[in-house]
Amino acid sequence: MTHENAHESLAKAEEESSLHRLMLEILDAAGIHLNGSRPWDLRLLDDRVPERVFTLGSLGLGEAYLDGHWEAERLDQFFERLLRAHIDQRVKPLRLAFHALRTRLLNRQSLRRAWKVGEAHYDLGNDFYEAMLDPRMTYTCGYWSGGAQTLAEAQEAKLDLICRKIGLERGMRVLDIGCGWGSFMGFAAERYGVSCVGVTISREQVEWAQQRYAGLPLDFRLQDYRTIDERFDRVVSVGMFEHVGRKNHRTFMEVAHRCLGDGGLFLLHTIGKNRRDLTPDPWVDKYIFPNGDLPSAGQIGDAADGLFVIEDVHNFGVDYDKTLMAWHANFEAAWPRFRERLGERFHRMWRYYLLSCAGAFRARDIQLWQWVMSRDGLPGGYRRPV
């Protein structure tokens, strides 16, 4: 070994040691021990993890997990502690600056780009989602706060809550922007006697819903929301606004406004972030929801400004923790059926996705809101149903 090589090796070893100590310090601030024995402690299986974390932040942490370079017995508890201590705000690598800049400057959810998430995420296979979700295939937060004991009960309680919040009556015509597998539309038609039009960018979802709800007055369309121009008595969007993007929030609200008839109500159900200046998580963006962008309350308010009167805002984000843990239990139980098709790396990726999100909701790092809006304000005011 030459003198130069020896010097470089020593410098690298010192840097690795320094990063290791820094990682110990940061984790300790969150009550997490490196190689500890508690369920939320991080077990280091590869010495390169600290370098990956301080180089690429949450992307490096997530990719190191996918590679099997670290473990935590309870990922949900690990992330709850990490996010409660705001550790994510202390690690901001310069190499992610381009991701942040691109999010702020570019329209990553344009008409051409918007279809990407359907192909990458929602078209994984209906059999996969049937194994993980409730019988109605509801891929949004359930409502456990009313006393639901099972995932199916929580999802039906959520669907019924939406129907009651917007005052559905027999014979009404309803638009569902981002209808998914049609759980809301099917429930509303069966229980409240309404007809619905739903749009989605997932071909798999349209095919499944058309078969499941054949015979009901439901129209499922493979269509971008921006092209809708019809009038409806009620408009809902349940778990789709997270894909709209900050450059398109106003456009989305303009679509909802032009489609909502006089005297109607619009319900927006969306995950939200606590600060408008936060950048989408780069790991989630790369591996789970391409071009996703959680809105803040301020961004939603800005988008609705002058178009809607905000009648009610309801936060039940803590219920998403229970929903995600239920999905995770179903996923793990069904995994042997999908192991050969999807592979172990996917298994680790999906576990990381579900449990990190559960931890984030538990830590109150992200929220789940239902906003009820009217065009001109309801005479006498709005009363949220119990």
Coordinates of C-alpha atoms in Angstrom, one line a residue:
M1 CA 0.0 0.0 0.0
T2 CA 1.4 3.4 -1.0
H3 CA 1.6 6.3 1.4
E4 CA -1.2 8.1 -0.4
N5 CA -3.5 5.0 -0.2
A6 CA -2.7 4.5 3.5
H7 CA -3.6 8.2 4.1
E8 CA -6.8 7.9 2.2
S9 CA -7.8 4.7 4.1
L10 CA -7.1 6.4 7.4
A11 CA -9.1 9.5 6.5
K12 CA -12.0 7.3 5.4
A13 CA -11.9 5.3 8.6
E14 CA -11.9 8.5 10.6
E15 CA -14.9 9.9 8.6
E16 CA -16.8 6.7 9.1
S17 CA -16.1 6.8 12.8
S18 CA -17.3 10.4 13.0
L19 CA -20.5 9.6 11.1
H20 CA -21.1 6.6 13.4
R21 CA -20.8 8.8 16.5
L22 CA -23.1 11.5 14.9
M23 CA -25.7 8.8 14.2
L24 CA -25.5 7.5 17.8
E25 CA -26.0 11.1 19.0
I26 CA -29.0 11.8 16.7
L27 CA -30.7 8.4 17.5
D28 CA -30.2 8.9 21.2
A29 CA -32.1 12.3 21.0
A30 CA -35.1 10.3 19.8
G31 CA -34.7 7.6 22.5
I32 CA -33.4 5.0 20.0
H33 CA -30.3 3.0 20.8
L34 CA -28.0 1.7 18.1
N35 CA -27.8 -2.1 18.4
G36 CA -30.1 -1.9 21.5
S37 CA -32.5 -4.7 22.5
R38 CA -35.8 -2.7 22.6
P39 CA -38.4 -3.2 19.7
W40 CA -37.7 0.3 18.3
D41 CA -33.9 0.2 18.5
L42 CA -31.9 0.1 15.2
R43 CA -29.7 -2.9 14.7
L44 CA -26.8 -2.1 12.3
L45 CA -25.9 -4.9 9.9
D46 CA -23.6 -2.9 7.7
D47 CA -21.2 -0.2 8.6
R48 CA -22.0 1.9 5.6
V49 CA -25.5 2.8 6.8
P50 CA -24.4 6.1 8.6
E51 CA -22.7 7.3 5.4
R52 CA -25.8 6.5 3.3
V53 CA -28.1 8.3 5.8
F54 CA -26.0 11.5 6.0
T55 CA -25.5 11.5 2.2
L56 CA -29.1 10.8 1.2
G57 CA -31.2 11.4 4.3
S58 CA -34.5 9.4 4.4
L59 CA -33.8 8.0 0.9
G60 CA -30.5 6.6 2.1
L61 CA -32.1 5.2 5.3
G62 CA -34.9 3.5 3.3
E63 CA -32.7 2.1 0.6
A64 CA -30.3 0.7 3.3
Y65 CA -33.3 -1.1 4.8
L66 CA -34.3 -2.5 1.4
D67 CA -30.7 -3.8 1.1
G68 CA -31.0 -5.6 4.5
H69 CA -28.3 -3.3 6.0
W70 CA -30.3 -2.6 9.2
E71 CA -33.3 -3.9 11.1
A72 CA -35.8 -2.8 13.8
E73 CA -38.2 -5.2 15.3
R74 CA -41.0 -2.6 15.3
L75 CA -40.5 -0.2 12.4
D76 CA -43.7 1.7 13.4
Q77 CA -42.3 2.4 16.8
F78 CA -38.9 3.3 15.4
F79 CA -40.4 6.0 13.1
E80 CA -42.8 7.3 15.8
R81 CA -39.8 8.1 18.0
L82 CA -37.7 9.4 15.1
L83 CA -40.5 11.8 13.9
R84 CA -41.6 12.9 17.3
A85 CA -38.0 14.1 17.9
H86 CA -38.1 15.8 14.5
I87 CA -34.9 14.0 13.5
D88 CA -35.9 14.3 9.8
Q89 CA -35.4 18.0 10.1
R90 CA -31.9 17.7 11.4
V91 CA -30.6 15.5 8.5
K92 CA -30.8 17.5 5.2
P93 CA -28.2 16.4 2.7
L94 CA -27.2 18.8 0.0
R95 CA -27.6 16.0 -2.6
L96 CA -31.4 16.2 -2.0
A97 CA -31.5 19.9 -2.8
F98 CA -32.3 19.1 -6.5
H99 CA -35.3 17.0 -5.4
A100 CA -36.6 19.9 -3.3
L101 CA -36.0 22.5 -6.1
R102 CA -37.7 20.2 -8.7
T103 CA -40.8 19.9 -6.4
R104 CA -41.1 23.6 -6.0
L105 CA -40.5 24.7 -9.6
L106 CA -41.8 21.9 -11.9
N107 CA -45.4 20.6 -12.4
R108 CA -44.7 16.9 -11.6
Q109 CA -48.4 16.1 -11.9
S110 CA -49.1 17.4 -15.4
L111 CA -51.6 15.7 -17.6
R112 CA -48.8 13.5 -19.1
R113 CA -47.1 12.7 -15.8
A114 CA -50.3 12.1 -13.7
W115 CA -50.8 8.5 -15.1
K116 CA -47.4 7.3 -13.7
V117 CA -48.7 6.6 -10.2
G118 CA -51.5 4.5 -11.5
E119 CA -49.2 2.3 -13.4
A120 CA -46.5 2.1 -10.7
H121 CA -48.7 1.7 -7.6
Y122 CA -52.4 1.1 -8.2
D123 CA -51.9 -1.4 -11.0
L124 CA -49.8 -3.8 -8.9
G125 CA -52.6 -6.4 -9.2
N126 CA -56.1 -6.5 -7.8
D127 CA -55.5 -9.8 -6.1
F128 CA -52.7 -8.1 -4.1
Y129 CA -54.9 -5.3 -2.9
E130 CA -57.8 -7.7 -2.2
A131 CA -55.5 -9.6 0.2
M132 CA -54.5 -6.4 2.0
L133 CA -57.6 -4.2 2.1
D134 CA -61.2 -4.6 3.4
P135 CA -63.8 -6.4 1.3
R136 CA -64.8 -3.2 -0.4
M137 CA -61.2 -2.4 -1.4
T138 CA -61.1 0.9 0.4
Y139 CA -57.5 2.2 0.2
T140 CA -58.0 5.2 2.4
C141 CA -58.2 5.9 6.2
G142 CA -60.9 4.0 8.1
Y143 CA -63.0 5.7 10.8
W144 CA -62.3 3.8 14.1
S145 CA -63.3 6.6 16.4
G146 CA -67.0 5.7 16.3
G147 CA -66.3 2.3 17.9
A148 CA -65.4 0.1 14.9
Q149 CA -63.7 -3.1 15.9
T150 CA -62.5 -4.5 12.5
L151 CA -61.1 -3.0 9.3
A152 CA -64.3 -3.7 7.4
E153 CA -66.4 -1.9 10.1
A154 CA -64.0 1.1 10.2
Q155 CA -64.2 1.5 6.4
E156 CA -68.0 1.3 6.3
A157 CA -68.2 3.8 9.1
K158 CA -66.0 6.1 7.1
L159 CA -68.0 5.7 4.0
D160 CA -71.3 6.3 5.9
L161 CA -69.8 9.3 7.6
I162 CA -69.0 10.9 4.2
C163 CA -72.5 10.2 3.0
R164 CA -74.0 11.8 6.1
K165 CA -71.7 14.8 6.0
I166 CA -72.7 15.7 2.4
G167 CA -76.4 15.0 3.1
L168 CA -77.0 12.3 0.4
E169 CA -80.6 11.8 -0.6
R170 CA -82.1 9.2 -3.0
G171 CA -81.9 10.2 -6.6
M172 CA -78.9 12.5 -6.3
R173 CA -76.1 12.4 -8.8
V174 CA -72.6 12.4 -7.3
L175 CA -69.1 12.8 -8.7
D176 CA -66.1 10.9 -7.1
I177 CA -62.8 12.4 -8.2
G178 CA -60.2 9.6 -7.8
C179 CA -62.7 6.8 -7.2
G180 CA -60.2 4.0 -6.7
W181 CA -61.9 0.6 -6.7
G182 CA -65.3 2.3 -6.2
S183 CA -65.9 1.7 -2.5
F184 CA -67.6 5.0 -1.9
M185 CA -69.7 4.8 -5.1
G186 CA -70.8 1.3 -4.4
F187 CA -71.7 2.1 -0.8
A188 CA -73.5 5.3 -1.6
A189 CA -75.6 3.6 -4.4
E190 CA -76.5 0.6 -2.2
R191 CA -77.3 2.5 1.0
Y192 CA -78.5 5.9 -0.2
G193 CA -79.9 5.2 -3.6
V194 CA -77.7 7.7 -5.6
S195 CA -76.1 7.4 -9.0
C196 CA -72.3 8.2 -9.4
V197 CA -69.6 9.0 -11.9
G198 CA -66.1 8.2 -10.8
V199 CA -62.8 8.9 -12.5
T200 CA -59.4 7.2 -11.9
I201 CA -56.1 6.9 -13.7
S202 CA -55.8 3.2 -12.9
R203 CA -57.0 0.7 -15.6
E204 CA -57.0 -2.1 -13.0
Q205 CA -59.3 -0.2 -10.7
V206 CA -61.8 0.5 -13.5
E207 CA -62.0 -3.1 -14.6
W208 CA -62.4 -4.4 -11.0
A209 CA -65.1 -1.8 -10.1
Q210 CA -67.1 -2.4 -13.3
Q211 CA -67.3 -6.1 -12.5
R212 CA -68.0 -5.7 -8.8
Y213 CA -70.7 -3.1 -9.2
A214 CA -72.4 -4.3 -12.4
G215 CA -76.1 -3.5 -12.3
L216 CA -75.8 -0.4 -10.1
P217 CA -76.1 3.2 -11.6
L218 CA -72.4 3.7 -11.5
D219 CA -70.1 5.0 -14.3
F220 CA -66.4 4.3 -13.8
R221 CA -64.1 6.2 -16.2
L222 CA -60.4 6.0 -16.9
Q223 CA -60.0 9.8 -17.1
D224 CA -58.0 12.6 -15.7
Y225 CA -60.0 14.9 -13.3
R226 CA -59.0 18.0 -15.3
T227 CA -61.2 16.9 -18.2
I228 CA -64.5 16.6 -16.3
D229 CA -67.1 19.3 -17.2
E230 CA -70.6 18.1 -15.9
R231 CA -72.9 19.2 -13.1
F232 CA -73.5 17.1 -10.0
D233 CA -75.6 17.4 -6.8
R234 CA -72.5 16.4 -4.7
V235 CA -68.8 16.1 -5.3
V236 CA -66.4 14.0 -3.2
S237 CA -62.7 13.2 -3.5
V238 CA -61.4 10.6 -1.1
G239 CA -57.6 10.0 -0.9
M240 CA -56.7 11.4 -4.3
F241 CA -55.7 15.1 -3.5
E242 CA -52.3 13.8 -2.4
H243 CA -51.5 13.1 -6.0
V244 CA -52.6 16.5 -7.4
G245 CA -49.5 18.5 -6.6
R246 CA -49.1 22.1 -5.4
K247 CA -49.0 23.5 -9.0
N248 CA -52.4 22.0 -9.7
H249 CA -54.3 22.6 -6.4
R250 CA -56.1 25.6 -7.8
T251 CA -57.1 23.8 -11.0
F252 CA -58.4 20.9 -8.9
M253 CA -60.6 23.3 -6.9
E254 CA -61.8 25.0 -10.1
V255 CA -62.9 21.6 -11.5
A256 CA -64.8 20.7 -8.2
H257 CA -66.4 24.2 -8.3
R258 CA -67.6 24.0 -11.9
C259 CA -69.0 20.5 -11.3
L260 CA -70.9 21.2 -8.1
G261 CA -74.4 22.3 -8.5
D262 CA -76.0 25.3 -6.6
G263 CA -76.7 24.3 -3.0
G264 CA -74.4 21.3 -3.2
L265 CA -71.6 20.2 -1.0
F266 CA -68.0 19.1 -1.8
L267 CA -66.1 16.8 0.6
L268 CA -62.3 16.6 0.3
H269 CA -60.7 13.7 2.2
T270 CA -56.9 14.0 2.2
I271 CA -53.7 13.3 4.0
G272 CA -52.0 16.6 5.0
K273 CA -48.7 17.9 6.2
N274 CA -48.1 20.4 9.1
R275 CA -45.9 22.9 7.1
R276 CA -46.4 24.1 3.6
D277 CA -42.6 24.4 2.9
L278 CA -42.0 20.7 3.4
T279 CA -40.7 18.7 0.4
P280 CA -42.2 15.3 -0.5
D281 CA -40.2 12.4 1.1
P282 CA -37.7 11.3 -1.5
W283 CA -38.0 7.6 -0.6
V284 CA -41.8 7.5 -0.8
D285 CA -41.5 9.5 -4.1
K286 CA -39.1 7.0 -5.6
Y287 CA -40.6 3.7 -4.4
I288 CA -44.3 4.2 -3.5
F289 CA -46.1 7.2 -4.9
P290 CA -44.3 8.8 -7.8
N291 CA -44.9 12.6 -7.9
G292 CA -47.0 12.6 -4.7
D293 CA -47.2 15.9 -2.8
L294 CA -49.0 16.2 0.5
P295 CA -50.9 19.5 0.9
S296 CA -50.8 21.7 4.0
A297 CA -53.9 23.3 5.5
G298 CA -52.7 26.6 4.1
Q299 CA -52.3 25.3 0.6
I300 CA -55.8 23.8 0.6
G301 CA -57.2 27.1 1.9
D302 CA -55.3 29.1 -0.8
A303 CA -56.6 26.8 -3.5
A304 CA -60.2 27.2 -2.3
D305 CA -60.0 30.9 -1.9
G306 CA -62.9 32.7 -3.6
L307 CA -64.3 29.4 -4.9
F308 CA -65.7 27.8 -1.8
V309 CA -67.0 28.5 1.7
I310 CA -65.2 26.1 4.1
E311 CA -68.0 24.7 6.2
D312 CA -66.2 22.1 8.3
V313 CA -62.7 20.6 8.8
H314 CA -62.4 17.3 10.7
N315 CA -59.0 15.7 11.6
F316 CA -59.0 12.0 12.5
G317 CA -55.4 11.3 11.5
V318 CA -54.8 9.0 14.5
D319 CA -57.2 6.6 12.9
Y320 CA -54.8 6.1 10.0
D321 CA -52.3 4.5 12.4
K322 CA -54.8 1.7 13.1
T323 CA -55.8 1.4 9.5
L324 CA -52.1 1.0 8.3
M325 CA -51.4 -1.5 11.1
A326 CA -54.5 -3.5 10.0
W327 CA -53.3 -3.4 6.3
H328 CA -49.8 -4.5 7.5
A329 CA -51.3 -7.5 9.4
N330 CA -53.2 -8.5 6.3
F331 CA -50.2 -8.0 4.0
E332 CA -47.9 -10.2 6.2
A333 CA -50.5 -12.9 6.5
A334 CA -51.0 -13.0 2.7
W335 CA -47.3 -12.6 1.8
P336 CA -46.6 -16.3 1.1
R337 CA -49.0 -16.1 -1.8
F338 CA -47.0 -13.3 -3.4
R339 CA -43.4 -14.1 -2.4
E340 CA -42.5 -15.8 -5.7
R341 CA -44.1 -13.1 -7.9
L342 CA -42.9 -10.0 -6.1
G343 CA -39.7 -11.1 -4.3
E344 CA -38.2 -10.3 -0.9
R345 CA -37.0 -6.8 -1.7
F346 CA -40.6 -5.9 -2.5
H347 CA -41.6 -7.5 0.9
R348 CA -39.2 -5.2 2.7
M349 CA -40.2 -2.2 0.7
W350 CA -43.9 -2.6 1.4
R351 CA -43.4 -3.3 5.1
Y352 CA -41.3 -0.2 5.3
Y353 CA -43.9 1.8 3.6
L354 CA -46.9 0.7 5.7
L355 CA -45.1 0.8 9.1
S356 CA -43.2 4.1 8.5
C357 CA -46.5 5.7 7.6
A358 CA -48.2 4.3 10.7
G359 CA -45.4 5.7 12.8
A360 CA -45.7 9.1 11.1
F361 CA -49.5 9.3 11.9
R362 CA -48.9 8.2 15.4
A363 CA -46.3 10.9 15.9
R364 CA -48.8 13.5 14.5
D365 CA -46.2 14.3 11.8
I366 CA -48.9 14.0 9.1
Q367 CA -52.7 14.3 9.4
L368 CA -55.9 13.1 7.8
W369 CA -58.5 15.8 7.1
Q370 CA -62.0 15.8 5.8
W371 CA -63.0 19.3 4.5
V372 CA -66.7 20.1 3.7
M373 CA -67.2 23.0 1.4
S374 CA -70.1 24.8 -0.3
R375 CA -70.2 27.2 -3.2
D376 CA -71.8 30.1 -1.4
G377 CA -72.3 29.1 2.2
L378 CA -75.3 27.0 3.5
P379 CA -78.2 29.2 4.8
G380 CA -78.3 28.8 8.5
G381 CA -74.8 27.1 8.6
Y382 CA -73.5 23.6 8.4
R383 CA -73.8 21.1 11.2
R384 CA -71.5 18.1 11.2
P385 CA -73.5 14.9 11.8
V386 CA -72.6 12.9 14.9

